[in-house]
Amino acid sequence: MPEEDDPLDALIRQEGLRHAPPAALAGRIQGALRMADAQRSAPGRSGRQAAWPWLRGLALFGAGAATAWGLALSLLVLPAQDVLSDAVTDSHVRSLMGSHLADVASSDRHTVKPWFAGKLDFSPPVVDLADEGLPLTGGRLDYLDGRPVAALVYRAGSHIVNLFVWPAPDGTPTVPVSATRRGYNLVHWTQAGMQFWAASDLNAKELAAFAQRLRERLATADPGP
């Protein structure tokens, strides 16, 4: 059964609108088709090789996405030391509010140190620096780094220094590191198996000097009762 003519084809034939393409155009089309056929059938060019540019592009995109994701996480997740610095600052500020600076008010380390017995699972070293112009004024319990800690209170003129002490995870000694949070200065280090964090509104140089004197006293004197 013969196929019916498409109405548009019939109209074109009727009106004499069908024209042969120019020879140059026909030649270019035929040449392009032959080149495409040759590339598809070229020896040694496997489908994997043909797809390699696409795979490389996908790999580069994936690497870029992974880098961007890692950068986003690093901006969203604060380093542990930054989190602890904020927590120490918060504890220092809270101690200055109301009347919770000291649970045991005494300048005698032989009174302050035994007070912690039975309240903590460690015995914090307690030294008095009164001869350095930094007298001990008491101590209290606090909570930092997911555990109860000792807070020793010192006075430097009209300034308060809170010294937070708790066992170091690995006990490896470290040198003092200074930081600043919301206008308060901090200095922390590890010594004698303990972590020490000092916080105060003393200027950074004076707080570093306090830490140095304390470290020297811990190294040369018996901080026990």
Coordinates of N, CA and C in Angstrom, one line a residue, residues 30-149:
Q30 N 29.2 16.1 3.7 CA 29.7 14.8 3.5 C 31.1 14.6 4.1
G31 N 32.0 15.6 4.0 CA 33.3 15.5 4.6 C 33.2 15.4 6.2
A32 N 32.3 16.2 6.8 CA 32.2 16.1 8.2 C 31.7 14.8 8.7
L33 N 30.8 14.2 7.9 CA 30.3 12.8 8.2 C 31.4 11.8 8.1
R34 N 32.2 11.9 7.1 CA 33.3 10.9 6.9 C 34.3 11.1 8.1
M35 N 34.6 12.3 8.5 CA 35.6 12.5 9.6 C 35.0 11.9 10.9
A36 N 33.7 12.1 11.2 CA 33.1 11.5 12.4 C 33.2 10.0 12.3
D37 N 32.9 9.4 11.1 CA 33.0 7.9 11.0 C 34.4 7.5 11.3
A38 N 35.4 8.2 10.8 CA 36.8 7.8 10.9 C 37.2 7.9 12.4
Q39 N 36.8 8.9 13.1 CA 37.1 9.0 14.5 C 36.5 7.9 15.4
R40 N 35.3 7.5 15.0 CA 34.6 6.4 15.8 C 35.3 5.1 15.5
S41 N 35.9 4.9 14.3 CA 36.4 3.6 13.9 C 38.0 3.6 14.0
A42 N 38.6 4.7 14.5 CA 40.1 4.7 14.5 C 40.6 3.7 15.4
P43 N 41.6 2.9 14.9 CA 42.2 1.9 15.7 C 43.0 2.4 16.9
G44 N 42.9 1.7 18.0 CA 43.6 2.0 19.3 C 42.8 3.0 20.1
R45 N 41.7 3.6 19.7 CA 41.0 4.5 20.5 C 39.8 3.8 21.0
S46 N 39.9 3.4 22.3 CA 38.8 2.7 22.9 C 37.8 3.6 23.4
G47 N 36.7 3.0 23.8 CA 35.6 3.8 24.5 C 36.1 4.5 25.7
R48 N 37.0 3.8 26.5 CA 37.5 4.4 27.7 C 38.3 5.6 27.4
Q49 N 39.2 5.6 26.3 CA 40.0 6.7 25.9 C 39.1 7.9 25.5
A50 N 38.1 7.5 24.8 CA 37.2 8.6 24.3 C 36.5 9.3 25.4
A51 N 36.2 8.5 26.5 CA 35.5 9.1 27.7 C 36.4 9.7 28.6
W52 N 37.8 9.6 28.5 CA 38.7 10.1 29.5 C 38.5 11.6 29.7
P53 N 38.4 12.5 28.7 CA 38.2 13.9 29.1 C 37.0 14.1 30.0
W54 N 35.9 13.4 29.8 CA 34.7 13.5 30.6 C 35.0 13.1 32.1
L55 N 35.7 11.9 32.2 CA 36.1 11.4 33.5 C 37.0 12.4 34.2
R56 N 38.0 12.9 33.5 CA 38.9 13.9 34.1 C 38.1 15.1 34.6
G57 N 37.2 15.6 33.9 CA 36.4 16.7 34.3 C 35.6 16.4 35.5
L58 N 35.0 15.2 35.6 CA 34.2 14.8 36.8 C 35.1 14.7 38.0
A59 N 36.4 14.1 37.8 CA 37.3 14.0 38.9 C 37.7 15.4 39.5
L60 N 37.9 16.3 38.6 CA 38.3 17.7 39.0 C 37.2 18.3 39.7
F61 N 35.9 18.1 39.3 CA 34.8 18.7 39.9 C 34.6 18.1 41.3
G62 N 34.8 16.7 41.4 CA 34.7 16.1 42.7 C 35.7 16.6 43.7
A63 N 37.0 16.8 43.2 CA 38.0 17.3 44.1 C 37.7 18.7 44.6
G64 N 37.2 19.5 43.7 CA 36.8 20.9 44.1 C 35.7 20.9 45.1
A65 N 34.7 20.0 44.9 CA 33.6 19.9 45.8 C 34.1 19.5 47.2
A66 N 35.0 18.5 47.2 CA 35.5 18.0 48.5 C 36.3 19.1 49.2
T67 N 37.1 19.9 48.5 CA 37.8 20.9 49.1 C 36.9 22.0 49.7
A68 N 35.9 22.3 49.0 CA 34.9 23.3 49.5 C 34.2 22.8 50.7
W69 N 33.9 21.5 50.7 CA 33.2 21.0 51.9 C 34.1 21.0 53.1
G70 N 35.4 20.6 52.9 CA 36.3 20.6 54.0 C 36.5 22.0 54.6
L71 N 36.6 23.0 53.7 CA 36.7 24.4 54.2 C 35.5 24.8 55.0
A72 N 34.3 24.4 54.5 CA 33.1 24.8 55.2 C 33.1 24.2 56.6
L73 N 33.5 22.9 56.7 CA 33.6 22.3 58.0 C 34.6 22.9 58.9
S74 N 35.7 23.3 58.4 CA 36.7 24.0 59.2 C 36.2 25.3 59.8
L75 N 35.4 26.0 59.0 CA 34.8 27.2 59.5 C 33.7 27.0 60.5
L76 N 33.0 25.9 60.4 CA 31.9 25.7 61.3 C 32.3 25.0 62.6
V77 N 33.3 24.2 62.5 CA 33.7 23.4 63.7 C 35.0 24.1 64.3
L78 N 34.8 24.7 65.5 CA 35.9 25.3 66.1 C 37.0 24.3 66.7
P79 N 38.2 24.7 66.6 CA 39.2 23.8 67.2 C 39.0 23.6 68.7
A80 N 39.4 22.5 69.3 CA 39.1 22.2 70.7 C 39.7 23.2 71.6
Q81 N 40.9 23.8 71.3 CA 41.5 24.8 72.2 C 40.7 26.0 72.2
D82 N 40.1 26.4 71.0 CA 39.3 27.6 71.0 C 38.0 27.4 71.9
V83 N 37.4 26.2 71.8 CA 36.2 25.9 72.6 C 36.6 26.0 74.1
L84 N 37.7 25.4 74.5 CA 38.2 25.4 75.9 C 38.5 26.8 76.3
S85 N 39.1 27.6 75.4 CA 39.4 29.0 75.8 C 38.1 29.8 76.1
D86 N 37.1 29.6 75.3 CA 35.8 30.2 75.6 C 35.2 29.8 76.9
A87 N 35.3 28.5 77.2 CA 34.8 27.9 78.5 C 35.5 28.4 79.7
V88 N 36.8 28.5 79.6 CA 37.6 29.1 80.7 C 37.3 30.6 80.9
T89 N 37.1 31.3 79.9 CA 36.7 32.7 80.0 C 35.3 32.8 80.7
D90 N 34.4 32.0 80.2 CA 33.1 32.0 80.8 C 33.1 31.7 82.3
S91 N 33.9 30.7 82.7 CA 34.0 30.3 84.1 C 34.7 31.5 84.9
H92 N 35.7 32.1 84.4 CA 36.3 33.3 85.0 C 35.3 34.4 85.3
V93 N 34.5 34.7 84.2 CA 33.5 35.8 84.4 C 32.5 35.4 85.4
R94 N 32.0 34.2 85.4 CA 31.0 33.8 86.3 C 31.5 33.9 87.8
S95 N 32.7 33.6 88.0 CA 33.3 33.7 89.3 C 33.3 35.1 89.9
L96 N 33.3 36.1 89.0 CA 33.4 37.5 89.4 C 32.0 38.0 89.7
M97 N 31.0 37.3 89.4 CA 29.6 37.7 89.6 C 29.1 37.2 90.9
G98 N 28.4 38.0 91.7 CA 27.9 37.5 92.9 C 29.0 37.2 93.9
S99 N 28.9 36.1 94.6 CA 29.8 35.7 95.7 C 30.4 34.3 95.5
H100 N 30.6 33.9 94.3 CA 31.1 32.5 94.1 C 32.5 32.5 93.6
L101 N 33.3 33.4 94.2 CA 34.8 33.4 93.8 C 35.5 32.3 94.5
A102 N 35.1 32.0 95.7 CA 35.9 30.9 96.5 C 34.9 30.1 97.3
D103 N 35.0 28.8 97.3 CA 34.3 27.9 98.2 C 35.1 27.9 99.5
V104 N 36.4 28.0 99.5 CA 37.2 28.0 100.7 C 38.1 29.2 100.5
A105 N 37.9 30.2 101.4 CA 38.6 31.5 101.4 C 39.7 31.4 102.4
S106 N 41.0 31.3 101.9 CA 42.1 31.3 102.7 C 43.4 31.6 101.9
S107 N 44.3 32.2 102.6 CA 45.6 32.5 101.9 C 46.6 31.4 102.3
D108 N 46.2 30.4 103.1 CA 47.1 29.3 103.5 C 46.9 28.1 102.6
R109 N 47.9 27.8 101.9 CA 47.8 26.6 101.0 C 47.6 25.3 101.7
H110 N 48.0 25.3 103.0 CA 47.8 24.1 103.8 C 46.3 23.9 104.2
T111 N 45.5 25.0 104.0 CA 44.1 24.9 104.2 C 43.4 24.7 102.9
V112 N 43.8 25.3 101.8 CA 43.2 25.3 100.5 C 43.3 23.9 99.9
K113 N 44.5 23.4 99.9 CA 44.8 22.1 99.2 C 44.0 20.9 99.9
P114 N 44.0 20.8 101.2 CA 43.2 19.7 101.8 C 41.7 19.8 101.5
W115 N 41.3 21.0 101.3 CA 39.8 21.2 101.1 C 39.3 20.4 99.9
F116 N 40.2 20.2 98.9 CA 39.8 19.5 97.7 C 39.7 18.0 97.9
A117 N 40.3 17.5 98.9 CA 40.3 16.1 99.2 C 38.9 15.5 99.3
G118 N 38.6 14.5 98.5 CA 37.3 13.9 98.5 C 36.3 14.6 97.5
K119 N 36.7 15.7 97.0 CA 35.8 16.4 96.1 C 36.2 16.3 94.7
L120 N 37.5 15.9 94.5 CA 38.1 15.7 93.2 C 38.8 14.3 93.1
D121 N 39.0 13.8 91.9 CA 39.7 12.5 91.8 C 41.2 12.7 91.6
F122 N 41.7 13.9 91.9 CA 43.1 14.2 91.9 C 43.4 15.2 92.9
S123 N 44.7 15.4 93.2 CA 45.1 16.4 94.2 C 45.8 17.5 93.5
P124 N 45.2 18.7 93.4 CA 45.8 19.8 92.7 C 47.0 20.4 93.4
P125 N 48.1 20.7 92.7 CA 49.2 21.4 93.4 C 48.8 22.8 93.7
V126 N 49.1 23.2 94.9 CA 48.7 24.5 95.4 C 50.0 25.2 95.9
V127 N 50.3 26.4 95.3 CA 51.4 27.2 95.8 C 51.0 28.6 96.1
D128 N 51.6 29.2 97.0 CA 51.3 30.6 97.4 C 52.5 31.5 96.8
L129 N 52.1 32.6 96.2 CA 53.0 33.5 95.6 C 53.0 34.9 96.3
A130 N 52.6 34.9 97.6 CA 52.5 36.1 98.3 C 53.8 36.9 98.3
D131 N 55.0 36.2 98.3 CA 56.2 36.9 98.3 C 56.6 37.5 97.0
E132 N 55.8 37.1 96.0 CA 55.9 37.7 94.6 C 54.8 38.8 94.4
G133 N 54.1 39.1 95.4 CA 53.0 40.1 95.3 C 51.7 39.5 94.6
L134 N 51.6 38.1 94.7 CA 50.5 37.4 94.1 C 49.9 36.4 95.1
P135 N 49.3 36.9 96.1 CA 48.8 36.0 97.2 C 47.7 35.1 96.8
L136 N 47.7 33.9 97.3 CA 46.6 33.0 97.2 C 45.5 33.5 98.1
T137 N 44.2 33.5 97.6 CA 43.1 33.9 98.4 C 42.0 32.9 98.6
G138 N 42.1 31.7 97.9 CA 41.2 30.7 98.1 C 41.1 29.7 96.9
G139 N 40.0 28.9 97.0 CA 39.8 28.0 95.9 C 38.3 27.6 95.8
R140 N 38.0 26.9 94.8 CA 36.6 26.4 94.6 C 36.6 25.3 93.6
L141 N 35.5 24.6 93.5 CA 35.3 23.6 92.4 C 34.7 24.3 91.2
D142 N 35.1 23.8 90.0 CA 34.5 24.3 88.8 C 34.4 23.2 87.8
Y143 N 33.9 23.4 86.6 CA 33.7 22.3 85.7 C 34.1 22.8 84.3
L144 N 35.1 22.1 83.8 CA 35.7 22.4 82.5 C 36.1 21.1 81.7
D145 N 36.1 21.2 80.4 CA 36.6 20.1 79.6 C 35.9 18.8 80.0
G146 N 34.6 18.9 80.3 CA 33.8 17.7 80.6 C 34.1 17.0 81.9
R147 N 34.7 17.8 82.9 CA 35.0 17.2 84.2 C 35.1 18.2 85.3
P148 N 35.0 17.8 86.6 CA 35.3 18.8 87.7 C 36.8 19.1 87.7
V149 N 37.0 20.4 88.0 CA 38.4 20.9 88.1 C 38.6 21.7 89.3

